Amino acid sequence: MTTLGVNIDHIANVRQARKTIEPDPVQFAFLAELGGADSITVHLREDRRHIQDRDVFLLKETIKTKLNLEMAATEEMLEIAKKLLPDYVTLVPEKREEVTTEGGLDLKSNVNYLKNFVENLKGSNIEVSAFIDPLVEQINYSKEIGFNSIELHTGKYAELTGQDQDEELQSIIESTHLANDLGLVINAGHGLNYNNVKKIAAINNMNELNIGHSIVARALAVGLEKSVREMKSLITSN
Ligand code: PXP
């Protein structure tokens, strides 16, 4: 059965908008687990725009599921991951100016560097995943480099409609077959929401879906009325 990894970066985005202590992603990871999350994902970016070092170390101590650390393949992040020892590391491309991760990793131009990098993490008993576009070439390189798993980028699928979306879904399905034949664990994510998730979740051998934005957006929709009601009650109950 396909499982759910909840990405809580947006909780930290709200906190960092005021550089204060709330909302605390650690508390929200607990709530996500109560809701049934099978793992918690955070992206520790080089610029620390949302998740902070303090968050990842506290999450490691407090969550009861699995911790998936998304990070760029840099020496700084390697040192942090080896200290933190998350259950999984997902390597993602990172550009300073992007709003969110825009594309999959380009494995082809970094084979030797990534081989050493992945080997180093696996030496600390961390399972390593590659965030890649659903392309045959990228899957073959994932195997060659030594990744345990892949996360197929569903951003394009999420943006497309109609027949174009069906074709992209087909590429994701074929990528899943190939990766499964090669013995890789297959995850997927980016842009998945309450309307488009079912077809991806139904793919054979789809292990886990990583979802953030739509879940946090839904949390605001289902929670705002109550939070306003509580504030109104404090103001009017003198
Ligand atoms: N997977 C990866 C590798 C990501 O970078 C992100 C976004 O941080 C996600 C999944 C979740 O995407 P979304 O927030 O669109 O659900």
PDB file of C-alpha atoms and ligand atoms in Angstrom:
ATOM      1  CA  MET A   1       0.000   0.000   0.000  1.00  0.00           C
ATOM      2  CA  THR A   2       1.185   3.504  -0.790  1.00  0.00           C
ATOM      3  CA  THR A   3       2.120   5.538   2.291  1.00  0.00           C
ATOM      4  CA  LEU A   4       2.087   9.286   3.006  1.00  0.00           C
ATOM      5  CA  GLY A   5       5.069  11.449   3.837  1.00  0.00           C
ATOM      6  CA  VAL A   6       4.036  14.892   5.048  1.00  0.00           C
ATOM      7  CA  ASN A   7       6.285  17.803   4.163  1.00  0.00           C
ATOM      8  CA  ILE A   8       6.081  20.480   6.885  1.00  0.00           C
ATOM      9  CA  ASP A   9       8.302  23.168   5.332  1.00  0.00           C
ATOM     10  CA  HIS A  10       5.350  25.539   4.984  1.00  0.00           C
ATOM     11  CA  ILE A  11       4.769  25.531   8.737  1.00  0.00           C
ATOM     12  CA  ALA A  12       8.285  26.882   9.089  1.00  0.00           C
ATOM     13  CA  ASN A  13       7.601  29.370   6.277  1.00  0.00           C
ATOM     14  CA  VAL A  14       4.879  30.978   8.396  1.00  0.00           C
ATOM     15  CA  ARG A  15       7.146  31.080  11.461  1.00  0.00           C
ATOM     16  CA  GLN A  16      10.040  32.597   9.528  1.00  0.00           C
ATOM     17  CA  ALA A  17       7.743  35.307   8.091  1.00  0.00           C
ATOM     18  CA  ARG A  18       7.947  36.792  11.624  1.00  0.00           C
ATOM     19  CA  LYS A  19      11.172  35.118  12.783  1.00  0.00           C
ATOM     20  CA  THR A  20       9.355  34.063  15.931  1.00  0.00           C
ATOM     21  CA  ILE A  21       8.722  30.734  17.659  1.00  0.00           C
ATOM     22  CA  GLU A  22       5.283  29.868  16.268  1.00  0.00           C
ATOM     23  CA  PRO A  23       3.994  27.901  14.506  1.00  0.00           C
ATOM     24  CA  ASP A  24       6.561  25.278  15.480  1.00  0.00           C
ATOM     25  CA  PRO A  25       7.075  22.573  12.814  1.00  0.00           C
ATOM     26  CA  VAL A  26       7.975  20.122  15.583  1.00  0.00           C
ATOM     27  CA  GLN A  27       4.494  20.477  17.094  1.00  0.00           C
ATOM     28  CA  PHE A  28       2.892  20.151  13.671  1.00  0.00           C
ATOM     29  CA  ALA A  29       4.887  16.997  12.916  1.00  0.00           C
ATOM     30  CA  PHE A  30       3.234  15.506  15.992  1.00  0.00           C
ATOM     31  CA  LEU A  31      -0.198  16.508  14.652  1.00  0.00           C
ATOM     32  CA  ALA A  32       0.626  15.138  11.191  1.00  0.00           C
ATOM     33  CA  GLU A  33       1.514  11.825  12.807  1.00  0.00           C
ATOM     34  CA  LEU A  34      -1.775  11.880  14.718  1.00  0.00           C
ATOM     35  CA  GLY A  35      -3.496  12.299  11.353  1.00  0.00           C
ATOM     36  CA  GLY A  36      -1.729   9.241   9.970  1.00  0.00           C
ATOM     37  CA  ALA A  37       1.487  10.538   8.376  1.00  0.00           C
ATOM     38  CA  ASP A  38       3.876   7.637   7.754  1.00  0.00           C
ATOM     39  CA  SER A  39       6.897   9.891   7.622  1.00  0.00           C
ATOM     40  CA  ILE A  40       7.852  13.530   8.081  1.00  0.00           C
ATOM     41  CA  THR A  41       9.808  15.380   5.402  1.00  0.00           C
ATOM     42  CA  VAL A  42      11.747  18.602   5.825  1.00  0.00           C
ATOM     43  CA  HIS A  43      14.023  20.411   3.400  1.00  0.00           C
ATOM     44  CA  LEU A  44      16.973  22.052   5.119  1.00  0.00           C
ATOM     45  CA  ARG A  45      17.962  24.626   2.522  1.00  0.00           C
ATOM     46  CA  GLU A  46      21.354  26.289   2.299  1.00  0.00           C
ATOM     47  CA  ASP A  47      19.703  29.693   2.883  1.00  0.00           C
ATOM     48  CA  ARG A  48      17.618  28.369   5.843  1.00  0.00           C
ATOM     49  CA  ARG A  49      14.554  30.185   4.517  1.00  0.00           C
ATOM     50  CA  HIS A  50      12.139  27.897   6.364  1.00  0.00           C
ATOM     51  CA  ILE A  51      13.391  24.814   8.223  1.00  0.00           C
ATOM     52  CA  GLN A  52      16.225  25.545  10.700  1.00  0.00           C
ATOM     53  CA  ASP A  53      18.948  23.268  12.086  1.00  0.00           C
ATOM     54  CA  ARG A  54      17.170  23.269  15.450  1.00  0.00           C
ATOM     55  CA  ASP A  55      14.035  21.857  13.794  1.00  0.00           C
ATOM     56  CA  VAL A  56      15.712  18.843  12.221  1.00  0.00           C
ATOM     57  CA  PHE A  57      17.516  17.841  15.421  1.00  0.00           C
ATOM     58  CA  LEU A  58      14.352  18.212  17.531  1.00  0.00           C
ATOM     59  CA  LEU A  59      12.297  16.275  14.949  1.00  0.00           C
ATOM     60  CA  LYS A  60      14.819  13.462  15.024  1.00  0.00           C
ATOM     61  CA  GLU A  61      14.317  13.208  18.793  1.00  0.00           C
ATOM     62  CA  THR A  62      10.553  13.565  18.852  1.00  0.00           C
ATOM     63  CA  ILE A  63       8.874  12.005  15.820  1.00  0.00           C
ATOM     64  CA  LYS A  64       7.607   8.465  16.050  1.00  0.00           C
ATOM     65  CA  THR A  65       7.561   7.702  12.323  1.00  0.00           C
ATOM     66  CA  LYS A  66      10.468   8.226   9.916  1.00  0.00           C
ATOM     67  CA  LEU A  67      12.456  11.356   9.189  1.00  0.00           C
ATOM     68  CA  ASN A  68      13.160  12.179   5.551  1.00  0.00           C
ATOM     69  CA  LEU A  69      15.738  14.966   5.189  1.00  0.00           C
ATOM     70  CA  GLU A  70      15.666  16.673   1.809  1.00  0.00           C
ATOM     71  CA  MET A  71      18.922  18.417   1.032  1.00  0.00           C
ATOM     72  CA  ALA A  72      21.337  19.499  -1.652  1.00  0.00           C
ATOM     73  CA  ALA A  73      24.432  17.353  -2.224  1.00  0.00           C
ATOM     74  CA  THR A  74      26.852  19.763  -0.546  1.00  0.00           C
ATOM     75  CA  GLU A  75      29.624  19.152   1.968  1.00  0.00           C
ATOM     76  CA  GLU A  76      27.808  21.277   4.579  1.00  0.00           C
ATOM     77  CA  MET A  77      24.664  19.121   4.301  1.00  0.00           C
ATOM     78  CA  LEU A  78      26.680  15.894   4.323  1.00  0.00           C
ATOM     79  CA  GLU A  79      28.167  16.832   7.698  1.00  0.00           C
ATOM     80  CA  ILE A  80      24.717  17.702   9.102  1.00  0.00           C
ATOM     81  CA  ALA A  81      23.147  14.477   7.810  1.00  0.00           C
ATOM     82  CA  LYS A  82      25.926  12.369   9.319  1.00  0.00           C
ATOM     83  CA  LYS A  83      25.371  14.048  12.681  1.00  0.00           C
ATOM     84  CA  LEU A  84      21.567  13.933  12.465  1.00  0.00           C
ATOM     85  CA  LEU A  85      21.242  10.380  11.113  1.00  0.00           C
ATOM     86  CA  PRO A  86      17.754  10.719   9.571  1.00  0.00           C
ATOM     87  CA  ASP A  87      16.064   7.558   8.294  1.00  0.00           C
ATOM     88  CA  TYR A  88      16.308   8.842   4.734  1.00  0.00           C
ATOM     89  CA  VAL A  89      18.066  11.555   2.838  1.00  0.00           C
ATOM     90  CA  THR A  90      16.492  12.726  -0.422  1.00  0.00           C
ATOM     91  CA  LEU A  91      18.961  14.591  -2.603  1.00  0.00           C
ATOM     92  CA  VAL A  92      17.373  17.496  -4.451  1.00  0.00           C
ATOM     93  CA  PRO A  93      18.737  20.240  -6.715  1.00  0.00           C
ATOM     94  CA  GLU A  94      18.731  23.638  -5.053  1.00  0.00           C
ATOM     95  CA  LYS A  95      18.854  27.102  -6.529  1.00  0.00           C
ATOM     96  CA  ARG A  96      18.874  30.175  -4.324  1.00  0.00           C
ATOM     97  CA  GLU A  97      16.368  32.138  -6.363  1.00  0.00           C
ATOM     98  CA  GLU A  98      13.741  29.394  -6.777  1.00  0.00           C
ATOM     99  CA  VAL A  99      10.451  29.459  -4.848  1.00  0.00           C
ATOM    100  CA  THR A 100      10.418  25.668  -4.558  1.00  0.00           C
ATOM    101  CA  THR A 101      12.387  22.763  -6.034  1.00  0.00           C
ATOM    102  CA  GLU A 102      11.868  23.245  -9.745  1.00  0.00           C
ATOM    103  CA  GLY A 103      13.167  20.121 -11.443  1.00  0.00           C
ATOM    104  CA  GLY A 104      14.743  16.777 -10.716  1.00  0.00           C
ATOM    105  CA  LEU A 105      18.461  16.234 -10.101  1.00  0.00           C
ATOM    106  CA  ASP A 106      20.729  16.089 -13.116  1.00  0.00           C
ATOM    107  CA  LEU A 107      22.471  12.819 -12.313  1.00  0.00           C
ATOM    108  CA  LYS A 108      24.360  12.452 -15.593  1.00  0.00           C
ATOM    109  CA  SER A 109      26.754  15.343 -15.082  1.00  0.00           C
ATOM    110  CA  ASN A 110      27.565  14.423 -11.475  1.00  0.00           C
ATOM    111  CA  VAL A 111      27.944  10.629 -11.500  1.00  0.00           C
ATOM    112  CA  ASN A 112      31.300  10.306  -9.729  1.00  0.00           C
ATOM    113  CA  TYR A 113      30.663  13.040  -7.182  1.00  0.00           C
ATOM    114  CA  LEU A 114      27.255  11.555  -6.330  1.00  0.00           C
ATOM    115  CA  LYS A 115      28.621   8.005  -6.117  1.00  0.00           C
ATOM    116  CA  ASN A 116      30.991   9.116  -3.338  1.00  0.00           C
ATOM    117  CA  PHE A 117      28.319  11.234  -1.690  1.00  0.00           C
ATOM    118  CA  VAL A 118      25.742   8.417  -1.616  1.00  0.00           C
ATOM    119  CA  GLU A 119      28.334   5.883  -0.457  1.00  0.00           C
ATOM    120  CA  ASN A 120      29.291   8.211   2.392  1.00  0.00           C
ATOM    121  CA  LEU A 121      25.662   8.530   3.595  1.00  0.00           C
ATOM    122  CA  LYS A 122      24.994   4.807   3.227  1.00  0.00           C
ATOM    123  CA  GLY A 123      28.092   4.217   5.376  1.00  0.00           C
ATOM    124  CA  SER A 124      26.146   5.927   8.191  1.00  0.00           C
ATOM    125  CA  ASN A 125      23.155   3.611   7.612  1.00  0.00           C
ATOM    126  CA  ILE A 126      21.104   6.341   5.964  1.00  0.00           C
ATOM    127  CA  GLU A 127      18.972   5.311   2.990  1.00  0.00           C
ATOM    128  CA  VAL A 128      19.459   7.675   0.091  1.00  0.00           C
ATOM    129  CA  SER A 129      16.909   8.747  -2.499  1.00  0.00           C
ATOM    130  CA  ALA A 130      17.240  10.831  -5.687  1.00  0.00           C
ATOM    131  CA  PHE A 131      14.571  13.354  -6.647  1.00  0.00           C
ATOM    132  CA  ILE A 132      14.429  12.896 -10.411  1.00  0.00           C
ATOM    133  CA  ASP A 133      12.241  13.564 -13.413  1.00  0.00           C
ATOM    134  CA  PRO A 134      10.412  10.436 -14.663  1.00  0.00           C
ATOM    135  CA  LEU A 135      12.933   9.695 -17.432  1.00  0.00           C
ATOM    136  CA  VAL A 136      14.574   6.364 -18.326  1.00  0.00           C
ATOM    137  CA  GLU A 137      18.041   7.898 -18.328  1.00  0.00           C
ATOM    138  CA  GLN A 138      17.685   9.338 -14.815  1.00  0.00           C
ATOM    139  CA  ILE A 139      16.436   6.023 -13.451  1.00  0.00           C
ATOM    140  CA  ASN A 140      19.360   4.123 -14.952  1.00  0.00           C
ATOM    141  CA  TYR A 141      21.790   6.632 -13.451  1.00  0.00           C
ATOM    142  CA  SER A 142      20.059   6.341 -10.059  1.00  0.00           C
ATOM    143  CA  LYS A 143      20.805   2.633 -10.107  1.00  0.00           C
ATOM    144  CA  GLU A 144      24.379   3.114 -11.311  1.00  0.00           C
ATOM    145  CA  ILE A 145      25.131   5.733  -8.640  1.00  0.00           C
ATOM    146  CA  GLY A 146      23.860   3.458  -5.879  1.00  0.00           C
ATOM    147  CA  PHE A 147      20.705   5.171  -4.621  1.00  0.00           C
ATOM    148  CA  ASN A 148      18.348   2.969  -2.557  1.00  0.00           C
ATOM    149  CA  SER A 149      15.290   4.763  -3.849  1.00  0.00           C
ATOM    150  CA  ILE A 150      14.015   7.452  -6.168  1.00  0.00           C
ATOM    151  CA  GLU A 151      11.394  10.148  -5.773  1.00  0.00           C
ATOM    152  CA  LEU A 152       9.707  10.799  -9.100  1.00  0.00           C
ATOM    153  CA  HIS A 153       8.962  14.474  -9.714  1.00  0.00           C
ATOM    154  CA  THR A 154       5.194  14.841 -10.223  1.00  0.00           C
ATOM    155  CA  GLY A 155       5.287  18.629 -10.678  1.00  0.00           C
ATOM    156  CA  LYS A 156       4.758  18.427 -14.440  1.00  0.00           C
ATOM    157  CA  TYR A 157       1.891  15.931 -14.028  1.00  0.00           C
ATOM    158  CA  ALA A 158       0.285  18.321 -11.523  1.00  0.00           C
ATOM    159  CA  GLU A 159       0.526  21.318 -13.843  1.00  0.00           C
ATOM    160  CA  LEU A 160      -0.758  19.630 -17.002  1.00  0.00           C
ATOM    161  CA  THR A 161      -4.360  18.870 -17.909  1.00  0.00           C
ATOM    162  CA  GLY A 162      -6.274  16.529 -20.230  1.00  0.00           C
ATOM    163  CA  GLN A 163      -4.326  14.338 -22.640  1.00  0.00           C
ATOM    164  CA  ASP A 164      -1.000  15.981 -21.754  1.00  0.00           C
ATOM    165  CA  GLN A 165      -1.541  14.986 -18.149  1.00  0.00           C
ATOM    166  CA  ASP A 166      -2.436  11.417 -19.186  1.00  0.00           C
ATOM    167  CA  GLU A 167       0.819  11.199 -21.152  1.00  0.00           C
ATOM    168  CA  GLU A 168       2.847  12.438 -18.189  1.00  0.00           C
ATOM    169  CA  LEU A 169       1.054   9.915 -15.973  1.00  0.00           C
ATOM    170  CA  GLN A 170       2.098   7.216 -18.445  1.00  0.00           C
ATOM    171  CA  SER A 171       5.755   8.317 -18.165  1.00  0.00           C
ATOM    172  CA  ILE A 172       5.478   8.092 -14.374  1.00  0.00           C
ATOM    173  CA  ILE A 173       3.950   4.609 -14.622  1.00  0.00           C
ATOM    174  CA  GLU A 174       6.652   3.399 -17.036  1.00  0.00           C
ATOM    175  CA  SER A 175       9.374   4.941 -14.859  1.00  0.00           C
ATOM    176  CA  THR A 176       7.945   3.072 -11.881  1.00  0.00           C
ATOM    177  CA  HIS A 177       8.055  -0.251 -13.767  1.00  0.00           C
ATOM    178  CA  LEU A 178      11.658   0.293 -14.824  1.00  0.00           C
ATOM    179  CA  ALA A 179      12.795   1.389 -11.363  1.00  0.00           C
ATOM    180  CA  ASN A 180      11.043  -1.577  -9.782  1.00  0.00           C
ATOM    181  CA  ASP A 181      12.778  -3.972 -12.209  1.00  0.00           C
ATOM    182  CA  LEU A 182      16.092  -2.402 -11.164  1.00  0.00           C
ATOM    183  CA  GLY A 183      15.309  -3.011  -7.489  1.00  0.00           C
ATOM    184  CA  LEU A 184      14.813   0.636  -6.527  1.00  0.00           C
ATOM    185  CA  VAL A 185      12.166   1.770  -4.031  1.00  0.00           C
ATOM    186  CA  ILE A 186       9.843   4.274  -5.731  1.00  0.00           C
ATOM    187  CA  ASN A 187       8.421   7.406  -4.118  1.00  0.00           C
ATOM    188  CA  ALA A 188       6.858  10.439  -5.793  1.00  0.00           C
ATOM    189  CA  GLY A 189       5.938  13.990  -4.983  1.00  0.00           C
ATOM    190  CA  HIS A 190       5.553  17.669  -5.812  1.00  0.00           C
ATOM    191  CA  GLY A 191       2.315  19.419  -6.647  1.00  0.00           C
ATOM    192  CA  LEU A 192       0.103  16.533  -5.520  1.00  0.00           C
ATOM    193  CA  ASN A 193      -3.253  17.621  -4.159  1.00  0.00           C
ATOM    194  CA  TYR A 194      -6.722  16.368  -3.214  1.00  0.00           C
ATOM    195  CA  ASN A 195      -7.775  16.264  -6.884  1.00  0.00           C
ATOM    196  CA  ASN A 196      -4.793  14.677  -8.604  1.00  0.00           C
ATOM    197  CA  VAL A 197      -3.330  12.308  -6.012  1.00  0.00           C
ATOM    198  CA  LYS A 198      -5.441   9.195  -6.567  1.00  0.00           C
ATOM    199  CA  LYS A 199      -4.023   8.193  -9.944  1.00  0.00           C
ATOM    200  CA  ILE A 200      -0.469   8.457  -8.611  1.00  0.00           C
ATOM    201  CA  ALA A 201      -1.297   6.583  -5.400  1.00  0.00           C
ATOM    202  CA  ALA A 202      -2.821   3.752  -7.455  1.00  0.00           C
ATOM    203  CA  ILE A 203       0.382   3.010  -9.415  1.00  0.00           C
ATOM    204  CA  ASN A 204       1.731  -0.464  -8.684  1.00  0.00           C
ATOM    205  CA  ASN A 205       4.803  -0.460  -6.442  1.00  0.00           C
ATOM    206  CA  MET A 206       4.399   3.196  -5.531  1.00  0.00           C
ATOM    207  CA  ASN A 207       5.909   3.219  -2.042  1.00  0.00           C
ATOM    208  CA  GLU A 208       5.369   6.719  -0.619  1.00  0.00           C
ATOM    209  CA  LEU A 209       4.018  10.094  -1.706  1.00  0.00           C
ATOM    210  CA  ASN A 210       5.558  13.265  -0.274  1.00  0.00           C
ATOM    211  CA  ILE A 211       2.998  16.037   0.003  1.00  0.00           C
ATOM    212  CA  GLY A 212       3.278  19.467   1.609  1.00  0.00           C
ATOM    213  CA  HIS A 213       1.606  22.502   0.054  1.00  0.00           C
ATOM    214  CA  SER A 214      -1.891  21.118  -0.489  1.00  0.00           C
ATOM    215  CA  ILE A 215      -2.031  19.622   3.014  1.00  0.00           C
ATOM    216  CA  VAL A 216      -0.974  22.863   4.700  1.00  0.00           C
ATOM    217  CA  ALA A 217      -3.397  24.841   2.501  1.00  0.00           C
ATOM    218  CA  ARG A 218      -6.196  22.460   3.522  1.00  0.00           C
ATOM    219  CA  ALA A 219      -5.218  22.813   7.182  1.00  0.00           C
ATOM    220  CA  LEU A 220      -5.809  26.563   6.921  1.00  0.00           C
ATOM    221  CA  ALA A 221      -9.159  26.000   5.216  1.00  0.00           C
ATOM    222  CA  VAL A 222     -10.435  23.580   7.845  1.00  0.00           C
ATOM    223  CA  GLY A 223      -8.836  25.346  10.829  1.00  0.00           C
ATOM    224  CA  LEU A 224      -9.269  29.093  10.320  1.00  0.00           C
ATOM    225  CA  GLU A 225     -12.909  29.330  11.358  1.00  0.00           C
ATOM    226  CA  LYS A 226     -12.143  27.684  14.694  1.00  0.00           C
ATOM    227  CA  SER A 227      -9.121  29.864  15.391  1.00  0.00           C
ATOM    228  CA  VAL A 228     -11.120  33.035  14.660  1.00  0.00           C
ATOM    229  CA  ARG A 229     -13.961  31.796  16.863  1.00  0.00           C
ATOM    230  CA  GLU A 230     -11.517  31.281  19.776  1.00  0.00           C
ATOM    231  CA  MET A 231     -10.055  34.787  19.385  1.00  0.00           C
ATOM    232  CA  LYS A 232     -13.513  36.351  19.105  1.00  0.00           C
ATOM    233  CA  SER A 233     -14.567  34.567  22.250  1.00  0.00           C
ATOM    234  CA  LEU A 234     -11.569  35.945  24.196  1.00  0.00           C
ATOM    235  CA  ILE A 235     -12.302  39.481  23.015  1.00  0.00           C
ATOM    236  CA  THR A 236     -16.020  39.391  23.754  1.00  0.00           C
ATOM    237  CA  SER A 237     -16.095  37.402  26.997  1.00  0.00           C
ATOM    238  CA  ASN A 238     -15.227  40.244  29.432  1.00  0.00           C
TER     239      ASN A 238
HETATM  240  N1  PXP B   1       9.195  16.308  -2.864  1.00  0.00           N
HETATM  241  C1  PXP B   1      10.224  17.184  -3.014  1.00  0.00           C
HETATM  242  C2  PXP B   1      11.559  16.662  -3.380  1.00  0.00           C
HETATM  243  C3  PXP B   1      10.019  18.553  -2.774  1.00  0.00           C
HETATM  244  O1  PXP B   1      11.050  19.415  -2.917  1.00  0.00           O
HETATM  245  C4  PXP B   1       8.745  18.999  -2.375  1.00  0.00           C
HETATM  246  C5  PXP B   1       8.509  20.461  -2.091  1.00  0.00           C
HETATM  247  O2  PXP B   1       9.240  20.884  -1.023  1.00  0.00           O
HETATM  248  C6  PXP B   1       7.729  18.059  -2.233  1.00  0.00           C
HETATM  249  C7  PXP B   1       7.964  16.723  -2.495  1.00  0.00           C
HETATM  250  C8  PXP B   1       6.329  18.453  -1.790  1.00  0.00           C
HETATM  251  O3  PXP B   1       5.755  19.212  -2.797  1.00  0.00           O
HETATM  252  P1  PXP B   1       4.401  19.999  -2.484  1.00  0.00           P
HETATM  253  O4  PXP B   1       4.714  20.988  -1.406  1.00  0.00           O
HETATM  254  O5  PXP B   1       4.071  20.629  -3.795  1.00  0.00           O
HETATM  255  O6  PXP B   1       3.405  18.967  -2.051  1.00  0.00           O
END
